[in-house]
PDB file of C-alpha atoms in Angstrom:
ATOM      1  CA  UNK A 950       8.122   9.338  -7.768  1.00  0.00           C
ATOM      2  CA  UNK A 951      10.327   6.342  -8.197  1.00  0.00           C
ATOM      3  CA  UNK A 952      12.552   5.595 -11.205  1.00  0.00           C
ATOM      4  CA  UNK A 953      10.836   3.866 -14.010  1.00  0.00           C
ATOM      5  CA  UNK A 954      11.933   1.265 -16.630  1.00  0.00           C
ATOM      6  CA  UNK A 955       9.441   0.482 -19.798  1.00  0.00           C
ATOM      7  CA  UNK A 956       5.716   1.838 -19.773  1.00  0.00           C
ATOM      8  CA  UNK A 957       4.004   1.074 -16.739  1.00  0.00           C
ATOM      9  CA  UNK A 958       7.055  -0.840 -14.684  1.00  0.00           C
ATOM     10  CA  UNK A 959       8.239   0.534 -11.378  1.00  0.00           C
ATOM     11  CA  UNK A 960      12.075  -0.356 -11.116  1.00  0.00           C
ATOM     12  CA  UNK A 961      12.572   1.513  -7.783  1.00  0.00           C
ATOM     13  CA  UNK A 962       9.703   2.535  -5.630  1.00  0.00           C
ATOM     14  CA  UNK A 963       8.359   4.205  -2.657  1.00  0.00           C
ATOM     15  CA  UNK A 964       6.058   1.507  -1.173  1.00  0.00           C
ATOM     16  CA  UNK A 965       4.464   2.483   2.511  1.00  0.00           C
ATOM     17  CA  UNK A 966       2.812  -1.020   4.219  1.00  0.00           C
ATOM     18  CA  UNK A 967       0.635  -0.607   7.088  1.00  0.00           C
ATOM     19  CA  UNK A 968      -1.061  -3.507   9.039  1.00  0.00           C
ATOM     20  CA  UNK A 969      -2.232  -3.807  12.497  1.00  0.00           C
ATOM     21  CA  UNK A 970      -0.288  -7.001  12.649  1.00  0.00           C
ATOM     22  CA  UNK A 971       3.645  -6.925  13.151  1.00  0.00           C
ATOM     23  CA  UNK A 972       4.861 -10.145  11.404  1.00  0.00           C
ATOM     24  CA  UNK A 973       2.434  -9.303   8.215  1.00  0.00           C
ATOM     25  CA  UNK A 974       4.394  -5.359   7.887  1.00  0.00           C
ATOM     26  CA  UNK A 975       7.926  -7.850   8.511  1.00  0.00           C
ATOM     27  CA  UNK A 976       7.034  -9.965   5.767  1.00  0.00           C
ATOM     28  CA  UNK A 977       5.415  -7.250   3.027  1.00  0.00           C
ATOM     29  CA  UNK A 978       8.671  -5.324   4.114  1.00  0.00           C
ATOM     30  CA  UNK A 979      11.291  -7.974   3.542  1.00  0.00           C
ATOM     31  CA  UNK A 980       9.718  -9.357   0.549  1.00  0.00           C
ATOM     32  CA  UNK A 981       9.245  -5.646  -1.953  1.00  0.00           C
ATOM     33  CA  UNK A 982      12.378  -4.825  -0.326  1.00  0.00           C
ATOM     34  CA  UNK A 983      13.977  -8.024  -2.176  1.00  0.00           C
ATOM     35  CA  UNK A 984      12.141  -6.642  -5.263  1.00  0.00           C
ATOM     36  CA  UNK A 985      14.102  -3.236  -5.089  1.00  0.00           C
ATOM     37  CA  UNK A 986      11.881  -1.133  -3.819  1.00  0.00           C
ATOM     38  CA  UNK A 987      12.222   1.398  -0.548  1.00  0.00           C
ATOM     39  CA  UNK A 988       9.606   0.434   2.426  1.00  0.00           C
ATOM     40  CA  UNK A 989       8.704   1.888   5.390  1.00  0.00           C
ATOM     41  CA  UNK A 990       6.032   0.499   7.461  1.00  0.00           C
ATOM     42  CA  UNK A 991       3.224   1.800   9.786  1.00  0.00           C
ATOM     43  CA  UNK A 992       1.259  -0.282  12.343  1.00  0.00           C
ATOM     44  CA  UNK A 993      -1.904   2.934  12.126  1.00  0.00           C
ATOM     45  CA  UNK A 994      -3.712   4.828  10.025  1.00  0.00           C
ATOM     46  CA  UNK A 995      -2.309   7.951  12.085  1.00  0.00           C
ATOM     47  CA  UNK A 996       0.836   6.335  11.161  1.00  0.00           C
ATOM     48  CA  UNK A 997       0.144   6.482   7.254  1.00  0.00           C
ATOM     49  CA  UNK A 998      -0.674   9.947   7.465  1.00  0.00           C
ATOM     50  CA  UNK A 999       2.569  11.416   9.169  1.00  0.00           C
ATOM     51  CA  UNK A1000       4.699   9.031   6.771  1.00  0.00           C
ATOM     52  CA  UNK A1001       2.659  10.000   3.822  1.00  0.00           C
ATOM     53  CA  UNK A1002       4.022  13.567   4.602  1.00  0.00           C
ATOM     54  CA  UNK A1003       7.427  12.499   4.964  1.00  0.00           C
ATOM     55  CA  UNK A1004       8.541   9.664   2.655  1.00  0.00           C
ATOM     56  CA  UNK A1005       5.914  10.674  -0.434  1.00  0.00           C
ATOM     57  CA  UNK A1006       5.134   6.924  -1.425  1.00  0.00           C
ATOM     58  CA  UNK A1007       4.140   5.922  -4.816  1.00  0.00           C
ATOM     59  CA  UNK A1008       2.237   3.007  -3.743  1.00  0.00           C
ATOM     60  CA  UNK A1009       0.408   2.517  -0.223  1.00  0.00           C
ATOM     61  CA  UNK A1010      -0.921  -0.666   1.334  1.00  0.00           C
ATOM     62  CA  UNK A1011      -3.214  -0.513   3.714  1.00  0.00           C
ATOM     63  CA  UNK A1012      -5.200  -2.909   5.468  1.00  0.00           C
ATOM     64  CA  UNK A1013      -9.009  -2.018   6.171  1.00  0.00           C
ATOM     65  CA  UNK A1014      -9.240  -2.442   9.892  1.00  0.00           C
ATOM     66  CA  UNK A1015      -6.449  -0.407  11.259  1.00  0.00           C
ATOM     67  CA  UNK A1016      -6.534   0.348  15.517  1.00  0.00           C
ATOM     68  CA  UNK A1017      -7.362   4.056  15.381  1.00  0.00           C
ATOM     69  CA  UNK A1018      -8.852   4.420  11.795  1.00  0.00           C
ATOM     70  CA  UNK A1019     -10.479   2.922   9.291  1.00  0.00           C
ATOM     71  CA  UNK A1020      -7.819   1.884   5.992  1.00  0.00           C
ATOM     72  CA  UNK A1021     -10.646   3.582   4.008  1.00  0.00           C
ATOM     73  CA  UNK A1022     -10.354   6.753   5.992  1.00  0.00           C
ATOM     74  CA  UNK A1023      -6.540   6.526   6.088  1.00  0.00           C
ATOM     75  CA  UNK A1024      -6.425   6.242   2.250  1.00  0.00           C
ATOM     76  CA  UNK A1025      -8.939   8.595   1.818  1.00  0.00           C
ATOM     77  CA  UNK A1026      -6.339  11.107   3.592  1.00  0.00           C
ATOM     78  CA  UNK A1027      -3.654  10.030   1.437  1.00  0.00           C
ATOM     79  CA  UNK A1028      -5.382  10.587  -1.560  1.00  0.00           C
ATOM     80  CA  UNK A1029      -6.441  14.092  -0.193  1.00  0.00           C
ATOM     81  CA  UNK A1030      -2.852  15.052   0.014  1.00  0.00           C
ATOM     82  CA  UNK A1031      -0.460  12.709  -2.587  1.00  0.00           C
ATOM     83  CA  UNK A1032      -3.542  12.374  -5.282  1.00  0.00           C
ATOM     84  CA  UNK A1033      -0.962  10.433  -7.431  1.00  0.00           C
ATOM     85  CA  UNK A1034      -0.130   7.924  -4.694  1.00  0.00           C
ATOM     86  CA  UNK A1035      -1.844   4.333  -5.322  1.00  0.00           C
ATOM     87  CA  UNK A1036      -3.572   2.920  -2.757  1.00  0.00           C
ATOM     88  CA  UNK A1037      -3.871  -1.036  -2.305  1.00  0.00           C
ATOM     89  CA  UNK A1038      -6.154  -2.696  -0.046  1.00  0.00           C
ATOM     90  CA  UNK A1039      -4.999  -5.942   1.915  1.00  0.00           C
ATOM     91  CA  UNK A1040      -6.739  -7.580   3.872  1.00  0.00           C
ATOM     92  CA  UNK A1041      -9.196 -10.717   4.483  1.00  0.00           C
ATOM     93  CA  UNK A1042     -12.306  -9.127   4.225  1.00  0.00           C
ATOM     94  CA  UNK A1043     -14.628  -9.086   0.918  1.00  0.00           C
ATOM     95  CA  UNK A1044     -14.183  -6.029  -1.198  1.00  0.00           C
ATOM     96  CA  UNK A1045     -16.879  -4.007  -2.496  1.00  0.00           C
ATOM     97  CA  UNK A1046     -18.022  -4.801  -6.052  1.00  0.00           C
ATOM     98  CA  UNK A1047     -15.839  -1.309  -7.203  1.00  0.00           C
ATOM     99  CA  UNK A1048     -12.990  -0.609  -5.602  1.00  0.00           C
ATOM    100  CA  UNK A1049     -12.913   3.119  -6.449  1.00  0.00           C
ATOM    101  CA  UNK A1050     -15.556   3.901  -4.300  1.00  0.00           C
ATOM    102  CA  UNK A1051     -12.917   3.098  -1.173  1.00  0.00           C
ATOM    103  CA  UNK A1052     -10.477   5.175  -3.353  1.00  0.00           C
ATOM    104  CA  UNK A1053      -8.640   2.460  -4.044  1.00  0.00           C
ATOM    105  CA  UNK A1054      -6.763   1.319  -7.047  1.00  0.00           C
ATOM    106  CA  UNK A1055      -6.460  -2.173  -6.253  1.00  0.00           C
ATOM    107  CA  UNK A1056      -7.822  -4.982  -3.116  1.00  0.00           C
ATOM    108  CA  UNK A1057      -5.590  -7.615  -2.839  1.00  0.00           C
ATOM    109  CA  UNK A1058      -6.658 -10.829  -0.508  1.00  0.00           C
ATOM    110  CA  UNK A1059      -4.132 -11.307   2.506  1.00  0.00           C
ATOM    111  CA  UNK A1060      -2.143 -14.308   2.024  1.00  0.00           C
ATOM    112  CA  UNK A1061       0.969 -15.727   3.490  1.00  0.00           C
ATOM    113  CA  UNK A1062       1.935 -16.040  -0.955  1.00  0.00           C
ATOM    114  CA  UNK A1063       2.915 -12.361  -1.867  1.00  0.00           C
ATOM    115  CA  UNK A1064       2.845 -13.017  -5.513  1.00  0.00           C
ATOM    116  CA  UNK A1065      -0.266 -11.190  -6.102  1.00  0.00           C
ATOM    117  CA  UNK A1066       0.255  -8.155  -3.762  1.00  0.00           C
ATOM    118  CA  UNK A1067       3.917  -7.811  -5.585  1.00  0.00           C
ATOM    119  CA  UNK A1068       2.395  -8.230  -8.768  1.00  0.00           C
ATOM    120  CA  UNK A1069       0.102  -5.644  -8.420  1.00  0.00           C
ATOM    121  CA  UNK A1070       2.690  -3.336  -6.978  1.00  0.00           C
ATOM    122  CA  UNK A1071       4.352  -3.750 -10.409  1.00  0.00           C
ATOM    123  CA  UNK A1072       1.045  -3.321 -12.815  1.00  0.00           C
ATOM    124  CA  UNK A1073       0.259   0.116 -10.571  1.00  0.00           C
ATOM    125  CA  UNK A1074       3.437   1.872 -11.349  1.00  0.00           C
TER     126      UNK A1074
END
């Protein structure tokens, strides 16, 4: 898990992005990477799962369409292996009413502002 500062405020963390869309996984990258976290980045939801296994992130942010899987079903797996893992969904789509019933802990709306997505990072931890 990544080193923590205060209740509830993730100094360093493991954050894995994935995004069918290269310059959105540049950008998410680059910009919790200038927040101090560690990022790696996946472009499937076949992706997510073999990096899940290997880099244990804290936080995961999916997308909901991904190529070869649904970000549901790819979080779904996460969740079945790294239960403590938090998933966030981004992406442009409308959320369901609850969240949790994706498995989520958070939907953030895509936007070219990452404010919200980092600030949500930071309230998971």
């Amino acid at each position: 898990m990544g080193e923590r500062r205060g209740k509830g405020v993730l100094e360093v963390g493991r954050i894995l992005v994935a995004d069918s869309e290269p310059h959105i996984r540049l950008l998410c990258r680059e910009e919790l990477q200038d927040d101090g976290h560690e990022v790696q980045v996946a472009g499937t939801g076949g992706d997510v799962v073999r990096l899940t296994d290997s880099f244990h992130p804290d936080v995961v942010i999916l997308e909901v369409l991904l190529p070869d899987m649904s970000g549901v079903e790819a979080g779904r797996m996460v969740k079945g292996t790294r239960r403590e893992t938090r998933i966030i969904f981004y992406s442009h789509g409308l959320p369901p009413r609850d969240v949790t019933i994706w498995g989520a802990d958070a939907y953030v709306f895509k936007s070219p502002d990452l404010d919200r997505l980092k600030e949500v990072v930071r309230s998971l931890a």
